[in-house]
mmCIF file of N, CA, C and O in Angstrom:
data_model
loop_
_atom_site.group_PDB
_atom_site.id
_atom_site.type_symbol
_atom_site.label_atom_id
_atom_site.label_comp_id
_atom_site.label_asym_id
_atom_site.label_seq_id
_atom_site.Cartn_x
_atom_site.Cartn_y
_atom_site.Cartn_z
ATOM 1 N N MET A 29 34.453 -26.932 -27.297
ATOM 2 C CA MET A 29 33.819 -26.405 -26.140
ATOM 3 C C MET A 29 34.781 -25.541 -25.350
ATOM 4 O O MET A 29 34.375 -24.544 -24.778
ATOM 5 N N SER A 30 36.034 -25.890 -25.320
ATOM 6 C CA SER A 30 36.997 -25.100 -24.567
ATOM 7 C C SER A 30 37.319 -23.797 -25.295
ATOM 8 O O SER A 30 37.800 -22.858 -24.687
ATOM 9 N N ASP A 31 37.064 -23.758 -26.615
ATOM 10 C CA ASP A 31 37.333 -22.539 -27.382
ATOM 11 C C ASP A 31 36.264 -21.465 -27.140
ATOM 12 O O ASP A 31 36.527 -20.282 -27.310
ATOM 13 N N GLU A 32 35.083 -21.908 -26.769
ATOM 14 C CA GLU A 32 34.001 -20.951 -26.554
ATOM 15 C C GLU A 32 34.166 -20.261 -25.200
ATOM 16 O O GLU A 32 34.553 -20.873 -24.223
ATOM 17 N N LYS A 33 33.866 -18.969 -25.194
ATOM 18 C CA LYS A 33 33.888 -18.242 -23.923
ATOM 19 C C LYS A 33 32.492 -18.294 -23.313
ATOM 20 O O LYS A 33 31.516 -18.005 -23.983
ATOM 21 N N LYS A 34 32.451 -18.677 -22.091
ATOM 22 C CA LYS A 34 31.176 -18.709 -21.394
ATOM 23 C C LYS A 34 31.167 -17.573 -20.383
ATOM 24 O O LYS A 34 32.142 -17.348 -19.686
ATOM 25 N N ALA A 35 30.074 -16.881 -20.359
ATOM 26 C CA ALA A 35 29.921 -15.805 -19.376
ATOM 27 C C ALA A 35 29.453 -16.435 -18.077
ATOM 28 O O ALA A 35 28.349 -16.954 -17.984
ATOM 29 N N ILE A 36 30.319 -16.430 -17.099
ATOM 30 C CA ILE A 36 29.980 -16.995 -15.807
ATOM 31 C C ILE A 36 29.614 -15.842 -14.879
ATOM 32 O O ILE A 36 30.408 -14.938 -14.636
ATOM 33 N N VAL A 37 28.395 -15.883 -14.423
ATOM 34 C CA VAL A 37 27.899 -14.851 -13.524
ATOM 35 C C VAL A 37 27.644 -15.511 -12.180
ATOM 36 O O VAL A 37 26.913 -16.493 -12.083
ATOM 37 N N GLY A 38 28.251 -14.953 -11.162
ATOM 38 C CA GLY A 38 28.041 -15.480 -9.825
ATOM 39 C C GLY A 38 26.648 -15.167 -9.320
ATOM 40 O O GLY A 38 25.931 -14.329 -9.863
ATOM 41 N N ARG A 39 26.260 -15.855 -8.279
ATOM 42 C CA ARG A 39 24.926 -15.677 -7.725
ATOM 43 C C ARG A 39 24.702 -14.246 -7.257
ATOM 44 O O ARG A 39 23.679 -13.640 -7.522
ATOM 45 N N ARG A 40 25.667 -13.673 -6.573
ATOM 46 C CA ARG A 40 25.512 -12.305 -6.062
ATOM 47 C C ARG A 40 25.489 -11.288 -7.194
ATOM 48 O O ARG A 40 24.723 -10.335 -7.151
ATOM 49 N N ASP A 41 26.311 -11.491 -8.191
ATOM 50 C CA ASP A 41 26.297 -10.576 -9.341
ATOM 51 C C ASP A 41 24.959 -10.636 -10.056
ATOM 52 O O ASP A 41 24.409 -9.618 -10.474
ATOM 53 N N PHE A 42 24.425 -11.838 -10.189
ATOM 54 C CA PHE A 42 23.128 -11.999 -10.837
ATOM 55 C C PHE A 42 22.045 -11.249 -10.066
ATOM 56 O O PHE A 42 21.246 -10.520 -10.639
ATOM 57 N N LEU A 43 22.035 -11.409 -8.736
ATOM 58 C CA LEU A 43 21.020 -10.749 -7.921
ATOM 59 C C LEU A 43 21.170 -9.231 -7.968
ATOM 60 O O LEU A 43 20.183 -8.502 -7.967
ATOM 61 N N ARG A 44 22.401 -8.744 -8.027
ATOM 62 C CA ARG A 44 22.622 -7.298 -8.137
ATOM 63 C C ARG A 44 22.053 -6.770 -9.446
ATOM 64 O O ARG A 44 21.380 -5.744 -9.480
ATOM 65 N N LYS A 45 22.317 -7.488 -10.534
ATOM 66 C CA LYS A 45 21.850 -7.039 -11.839
ATOM 67 C C LYS A 45 20.330 -7.098 -11.931
ATOM 68 O O LYS A 45 19.701 -6.198 -12.482
ATOM 69 N N VAL A 46 19.737 -8.132 -11.372
ATOM 70 C CA VAL A 46 18.284 -8.235 -11.371
ATOM 71 C C VAL A 46 17.687 -7.124 -10.511
ATOM 72 O O VAL A 46 16.704 -6.499 -10.885
ATOM 73 N N GLY A 47 18.304 -6.842 -9.363
ATOM 74 C CA GLY A 47 17.809 -5.786 -8.480
ATOM 75 C C GLY A 47 17.886 -4.423 -9.134
ATOM 76 O O GLY A 47 16.958 -3.621 -9.040
ATOM 77 N N ILE A 48 18.963 -4.143 -9.811
ATOM 78 C CA ILE A 48 19.118 -2.851 -10.489
ATOM 79 C C ILE A 48 18.083 -2.719 -11.598
ATOM 80 O O ILE A 48 17.472 -1.670 -11.771
ATOM 81 N N GLY A 49 17.838 -3.784 -12.322
ATOM 82 C CA GLY A 49 16.837 -3.755 -13.380
ATOM 83 C C GLY A 49 15.437 -3.550 -12.830
ATOM 84 O O GLY A 49 14.633 -2.815 -13.402
ATOM 85 N N THR A 50 15.143 -4.173 -11.694
ATOM 86 C CA THR A 50 13.827 -4.032 -11.085
ATOM 87 C C THR A 50 13.609 -2.615 -10.581
ATOM 88 O O THR A 50 12.542 -2.035 -10.771
ATOM 89 N N VAL A 51 14.624 -2.034 -9.957
ATOM 90 C CA VAL A 51 14.508 -0.666 -9.449
ATOM 91 C C VAL A 51 14.322 0.305 -10.605
ATOM 92 O O VAL A 51 13.493 1.214 -10.545
ATOM 93 N N GLY A 52 15.066 0.120 -11.664
ATOM 94 C CA GLY A 52 14.940 1.000 -12.828
ATOM 95 C C GLY A 52 13.562 0.898 -13.465
ATOM 96 O O GLY A 52 12.952 1.901 -13.825
ATOM 97 N N ALA A 53 13.043 -0.317 -13.578
ATOM 98 C CA ALA A 53 11.715 -0.495 -14.163
ATOM 99 C C ALA A 53 10.649 0.076 -13.244
ATOM 100 O O ALA A 53 9.693 0.701 -13.709
ATOM 101 N N GLY A 54 10.811 -0.093 -11.931
ATOM 102 C CA GLY A 54 9.843 0.449 -10.982
ATOM 103 C C GLY A 54 9.813 1.962 -11.013
ATOM 104 O O GLY A 54 8.752 2.576 -10.963
ATOM 105 N N ALA A 55 10.971 2.588 -11.106
ATOM 106 C CA ALA A 55 11.017 4.048 -11.164
ATOM 107 C C ALA A 55 10.397 4.556 -12.453
ATOM 108 O O ALA A 55 9.703 5.574 -12.466
ATOM 109 N N THR A 56 10.602 3.838 -13.523
ATOM 110 C CA THR A 56 10.029 4.241 -14.805
ATOM 111 C C THR A 56 8.512 4.126 -14.785
ATOM 112 O O THR A 56 7.810 5.002 -15.290
ATOM 113 N N LEU A 57 7.992 3.074 -14.186
ATOM 114 C CA LEU A 57 6.550 2.887 -14.140
ATOM 115 C C LEU A 57 5.872 3.826 -13.152
ATOM 116 O O LEU A 57 4.749 4.253 -13.364
ATOM 117 N N ALA A 58 6.533 4.143 -12.037
ATOM 118 C CA ALA A 58 5.908 4.952 -10.998
ATOM 119 C C ALA A 58 5.891 6.432 -11.338
ATOM 120 O O ALA A 58 5.061 7.167 -10.834
ATOM 121 N N THR A 59 6.761 6.893 -12.174
ATOM 122 C CA THR A 59 6.859 8.313 -12.472
ATOM 123 C C THR A 59 5.577 8.892 -13.056
ATOM 124 O O THR A 59 5.100 9.908 -12.578
ATOM 125 N N PRO A 60 4.932 8.270 -14.052
ATOM 126 C CA PRO A 60 3.708 8.872 -14.586
ATOM 127 C C PRO A 60 2.518 8.787 -13.633
ATOM 128 O O PRO A 60 1.557 9.509 -13.779
ATOM 129 N N LEU A 61 2.563 7.905 -12.641
ATOM 130 C CA LEU A 61 1.442 7.736 -11.738
ATOM 131 C C LEU A 61 1.363 8.832 -10.682
ATOM 132 O O LEU A 61 0.334 8.982 -10.032
ATOM 133 N N VAL A 62 2.427 9.576 -10.484
ATOM 134 C CA VAL A 62 2.438 10.618 -9.468
ATOM 135 C C VAL A 62 1.671 11.816 -10.000
ATOM 136 O O VAL A 62 1.977 12.354 -11.047
ATOM 137 N N GLY A 63 0.641 12.220 -9.250
ATOM 138 C CA GLY A 63 -0.177 13.357 -9.664
ATOM 139 C C GLY A 63 0.221 14.602 -8.904
ATOM 140 O O GLY A 63 1.032 14.583 -7.981
ATOM 141 N N SER A 64 -0.360 15.702 -9.291
ATOM 142 C CA SER A 64 -0.067 16.942 -8.595
ATOM 143 C C SER A 64 -0.857 16.998 -7.296
ATOM 144 O O SER A 64 -1.945 16.432 -7.183
ATOM 145 N N ALA A 65 -0.337 17.708 -6.323
ATOM 146 C CA ALA A 65 -0.993 17.841 -5.030
ATOM 147 C C ALA A 65 -2.166 18.805 -5.156
ATOM 148 O O ALA A 65 -2.094 19.809 -5.852
ATOM 149 N N GLU A 66 -3.254 18.468 -4.463
ATOM 150 C CA GLU A 66 -4.431 19.310 -4.503
ATOM 151 C C GLU A 66 -4.755 19.808 -3.105
ATOM 152 O O GLU A 66 -4.517 19.119 -2.118
ATOM 153 N N ALA A 67 -5.332 20.978 -3.016
ATOM 154 C CA ALA A 67 -5.723 21.546 -1.736
ATOM 155 C C ALA A 67 -6.956 20.817 -1.203
ATOM 156 O O ALA A 67 -7.697 20.182 -1.938
ATOM 157 N N ASP A 68 -7.172 20.923 0.089
ATOM 158 C CA ASP A 68 -8.319 20.316 0.727
ATOM 159 C C ASP A 68 -9.602 20.969 0.212
ATOM 160 O O ASP A 68 -9.712 22.184 0.151
ATOM 161 N N SER A 69 -10.572 20.153 -0.178
ATOM 162 C CA SER A 69 -11.783 20.698 -0.787
ATOM 163 C C SER A 69 -12.923 20.868 0.208
ATOM 164 O O SER A 69 -13.979 21.347 -0.159
ATOM 165 N N GLU A 70 -12.738 20.465 1.476
ATOM 166 C CA GLU A 70 -13.799 20.583 2.465
ATOM 167 C C GLU A 70 -13.769 21.965 3.125
ATOM 168 O O GLU A 70 -12.704 22.499 3.406
ATOM 169 N N ASN A 71 -14.959 22.470 3.400
ATOM 170 C CA ASN A 71 -14.998 23.711 4.164
ATOM 171 C C ASN A 71 -15.017 23.364 5.657
ATOM 172 O O ASN A 71 -15.041 22.191 6.034
ATOM 173 N N ASN A 72 -15.035 24.363 6.521
ATOM 174 C CA ASN A 72 -14.937 24.111 7.968
ATOM 175 C C ASN A 72 -16.126 23.329 8.510
ATOM 176 O O ASN A 72 -15.969 22.506 9.413
ATOM 177 N N ASP A 73 -17.336 23.574 7.994
ATOM 178 C CA ASP A 73 -18.506 22.830 8.466
ATOM 179 C C ASP A 73 -18.409 21.352 8.110
ATOM 180 O O ASP A 73 -18.754 20.488 8.906
ATOM 181 N N GLU A 74 -17.924 21.049 6.921
ATOM 182 C CA GLU A 74 -17.772 19.656 6.511
ATOM 183 C C GLU A 74 -16.673 18.957 7.302
ATOM 184 O O GLU A 74 -16.759 17.760 7.565
ATOM 185 N N LYS A 75 -15.660 19.675 7.703
ATOM 186 C CA LYS A 75 -14.576 19.082 8.485
ATOM 187 C C LYS A 75 -15.039 18.699 9.878
ATOM 188 O O LYS A 75 -14.536 17.761 10.476
ATOM 189 N N ARG A 76 -15.997 19.435 10.417
ATOM 190 C CA ARG A 76 -16.431 19.220 11.796
ATOM 191 C C ARG A 76 -17.642 18.304 11.927
ATOM 192 O O ARG A 76 -18.051 17.997 13.045
ATOM 193 N N LYS A 77 -18.231 17.867 10.820
ATOM 194 C CA LYS A 77 -19.426 17.037 10.916
ATOM 195 C C LYS A 77 -19.085 15.650 11.450
ATOM 196 O O LYS A 77 -17.946 15.178 11.352
ATOM 197 N N ALA A 78 -20.090 15.020 12.029
ATOM 198 C CA ALA A 78 -19.902 13.675 12.575
ATOM 199 C C ALA A 78 -19.781 12.678 11.434
ATOM 200 O O ALA A 78 -20.596 12.674 10.515
ATOM 201 N N ARG A 79 -18.778 11.842 11.479
ATOM 202 C CA ARG A 79 -18.566 10.855 10.418
ATOM 203 C C ARG A 79 -18.890 9.439 10.875
ATOM 204 O O ARG A 79 -19.184 8.583 10.082
ATOM 205 N N TYR A 80 -18.817 9.199 12.159
ATOM 206 C CA TYR A 80 -19.084 7.870 12.690
ATOM 207 C C TYR A 80 -20.573 7.732 12.945
ATOM 208 O O TYR A 80 -21.185 8.555 13.630
ATOM 209 N N LYS A 81 -21.163 6.700 12.386
ATOM 210 C CA LYS A 81 -22.581 6.443 12.590
ATOM 211 C C LYS A 81 -22.730 5.044 13.152
ATOM 212 O O LYS A 81 -22.252 4.076 12.568
ATOM 213 N N GLU A 82 -23.394 4.956 14.296
ATOM 214 C CA GLU A 82 -23.579 3.652 14.920
ATOM 215 C C GLU A 82 -24.811 2.997 14.295
ATOM 216 O O GLU A 82 -25.911 3.088 14.800
ATOM 217 N N SER A 83 -24.594 2.329 13.192
ATOM 218 C CA SER A 83 -25.683 1.686 12.462
ATOM 219 C C SER A 83 -25.954 0.295 13.040
ATOM 220 O O SER A 83 -25.311 -0.148 13.984
ATOM 221 N N ASP A 84 -26.905 -0.402 12.444
ATOM 222 C CA ASP A 84 -27.307 -1.716 12.956
ATOM 223 C C ASP A 84 -26.174 -2.728 12.915
ATOM 224 O O ASP A 84 -25.993 -3.515 13.840
ATOM 225 N N HIS A 85 -25.383 -2.733 11.843
ATOM 226 C CA HIS A 85 -24.305 -3.721 11.776
ATOM 227 C C HIS A 85 -23.193 -3.404 12.774
ATOM 228 O O HIS A 85 -22.552 -4.316 13.293
ATOM 229 N N VAL A 86 -22.995 -2.146 13.106
ATOM 230 C CA VAL A 86 -22.005 -1.791 14.122
ATOM 231 C C VAL A 86 -22.506 -2.224 15.495
ATOM 232 O O VAL A 86 -21.756 -2.788 16.304
ATOM 233 N N LYS A 87 -23.780 -2.001 15.771
ATOM 234 C CA LYS A 87 -24.358 -2.439 17.045
ATOM 235 C C LYS A 87 -24.286 -3.953 17.183
ATOM 236 O O LYS A 87 -23.988 -4.473 18.261
ATOM 237 N N ALA A 88 -24.541 -4.670 16.091
ATOM 238 C CA ALA A 88 -24.452 -6.133 16.125
ATOM 239 C C ALA A 88 -23.018 -6.582 16.389
ATOM 240 O O ALA A 88 -22.785 -7.536 17.137
ATOM 241 N N TYR A 89 -22.059 -5.896 15.827
ATOM 242 C CA TYR A 89 -20.648 -6.230 16.060
ATOM 243 C C TYR A 89 -20.304 -6.055 17.542
ATOM 244 O O TYR A 89 -19.674 -6.913 18.146
ATOM 245 N N TYR A 90 -20.725 -4.949 18.129
ATOM 246 C CA TYR A 90 -20.460 -4.716 19.556
ATOM 247 C C TYR A 90 -21.164 -5.772 20.414
ATOM 248 O O TYR A 90 -20.596 -6.254 21.393
ATOM 249 N N ARG A 91 -22.391 -6.119 20.056
ATOM 250 C CA ARG A 91 -23.146 -7.106 20.825
ATOM 251 C C ARG A 91 -22.483 -8.480 20.754
ATOM 252 O O ARG A 91 -22.323 -9.159 21.770
ATOM 253 N N VAL A 92 -22.064 -8.884 19.575
ATOM 254 C CA VAL A 92 -21.464 -10.210 19.395
ATOM 255 C C VAL A 92 -20.123 -10.310 20.099
ATOM 256 O O VAL A 92 -19.768 -11.341 20.665
ATOM 257 N N ASN A 93 -19.372 -9.228 20.105
ATOM 258 C CA ASN A 93 -18.047 -9.247 20.720
ATOM 259 C C ASN A 93 -18.058 -8.811 22.175
ATOM 260 O O ASN A 93 -17.012 -8.580 22.765
ATOM 261 N N ARG A 94 -19.249 -8.661 22.757
ATOM 262 C CA ARG A 94 -19.446 -8.362 24.169
ATOM 263 C C ARG A 94 -18.810 -7.055 24.617
ATOM 264 O O ARG A 94 -18.208 -6.956 25.680
ATOM 265 N N TYR A 95 -18.920 -6.049 23.787
ATOM 266 C CA TYR A 95 -18.481 -4.724 24.197
ATOM 267 C C TYR A 95 -19.599 -4.089 25.014
ATOM 268 O O TYR A 95 -20.783 -4.292 24.725
ATOM 269 N N PRO A 96 -19.267 -3.301 26.024
ATOM 270 C CA PRO A 96 -20.329 -2.675 26.810
ATOM 271 C C PRO A 96 -21.091 -1.646 25.961
ATOM 272 O O PRO A 96 -20.525 -0.980 25.117
ATOM 273 N N ALA A 97 -22.380 -1.557 26.226
ATOM 274 C CA ALA A 97 -23.230 -0.647 25.448
ATOM 275 C C ALA A 97 -23.080 0.789 25.931
ATOM 276 O O ALA A 97 -22.686 1.094 26.981
#
């Protein structure tokens, strides 16, 4: 047993090596997921239209939470 060399890795060294491996794997996986940037597809009329609609469930939420009408 004394003739064998054992690789002793300290706690901090282990965490550094695991962290470096995780960062490398994350960069490798994230690279293909990045797409090209696209221009805005809405025209000016679509940009200015009303998007908020006070539907029945929104009115019920305001009523239940005692917001003023």
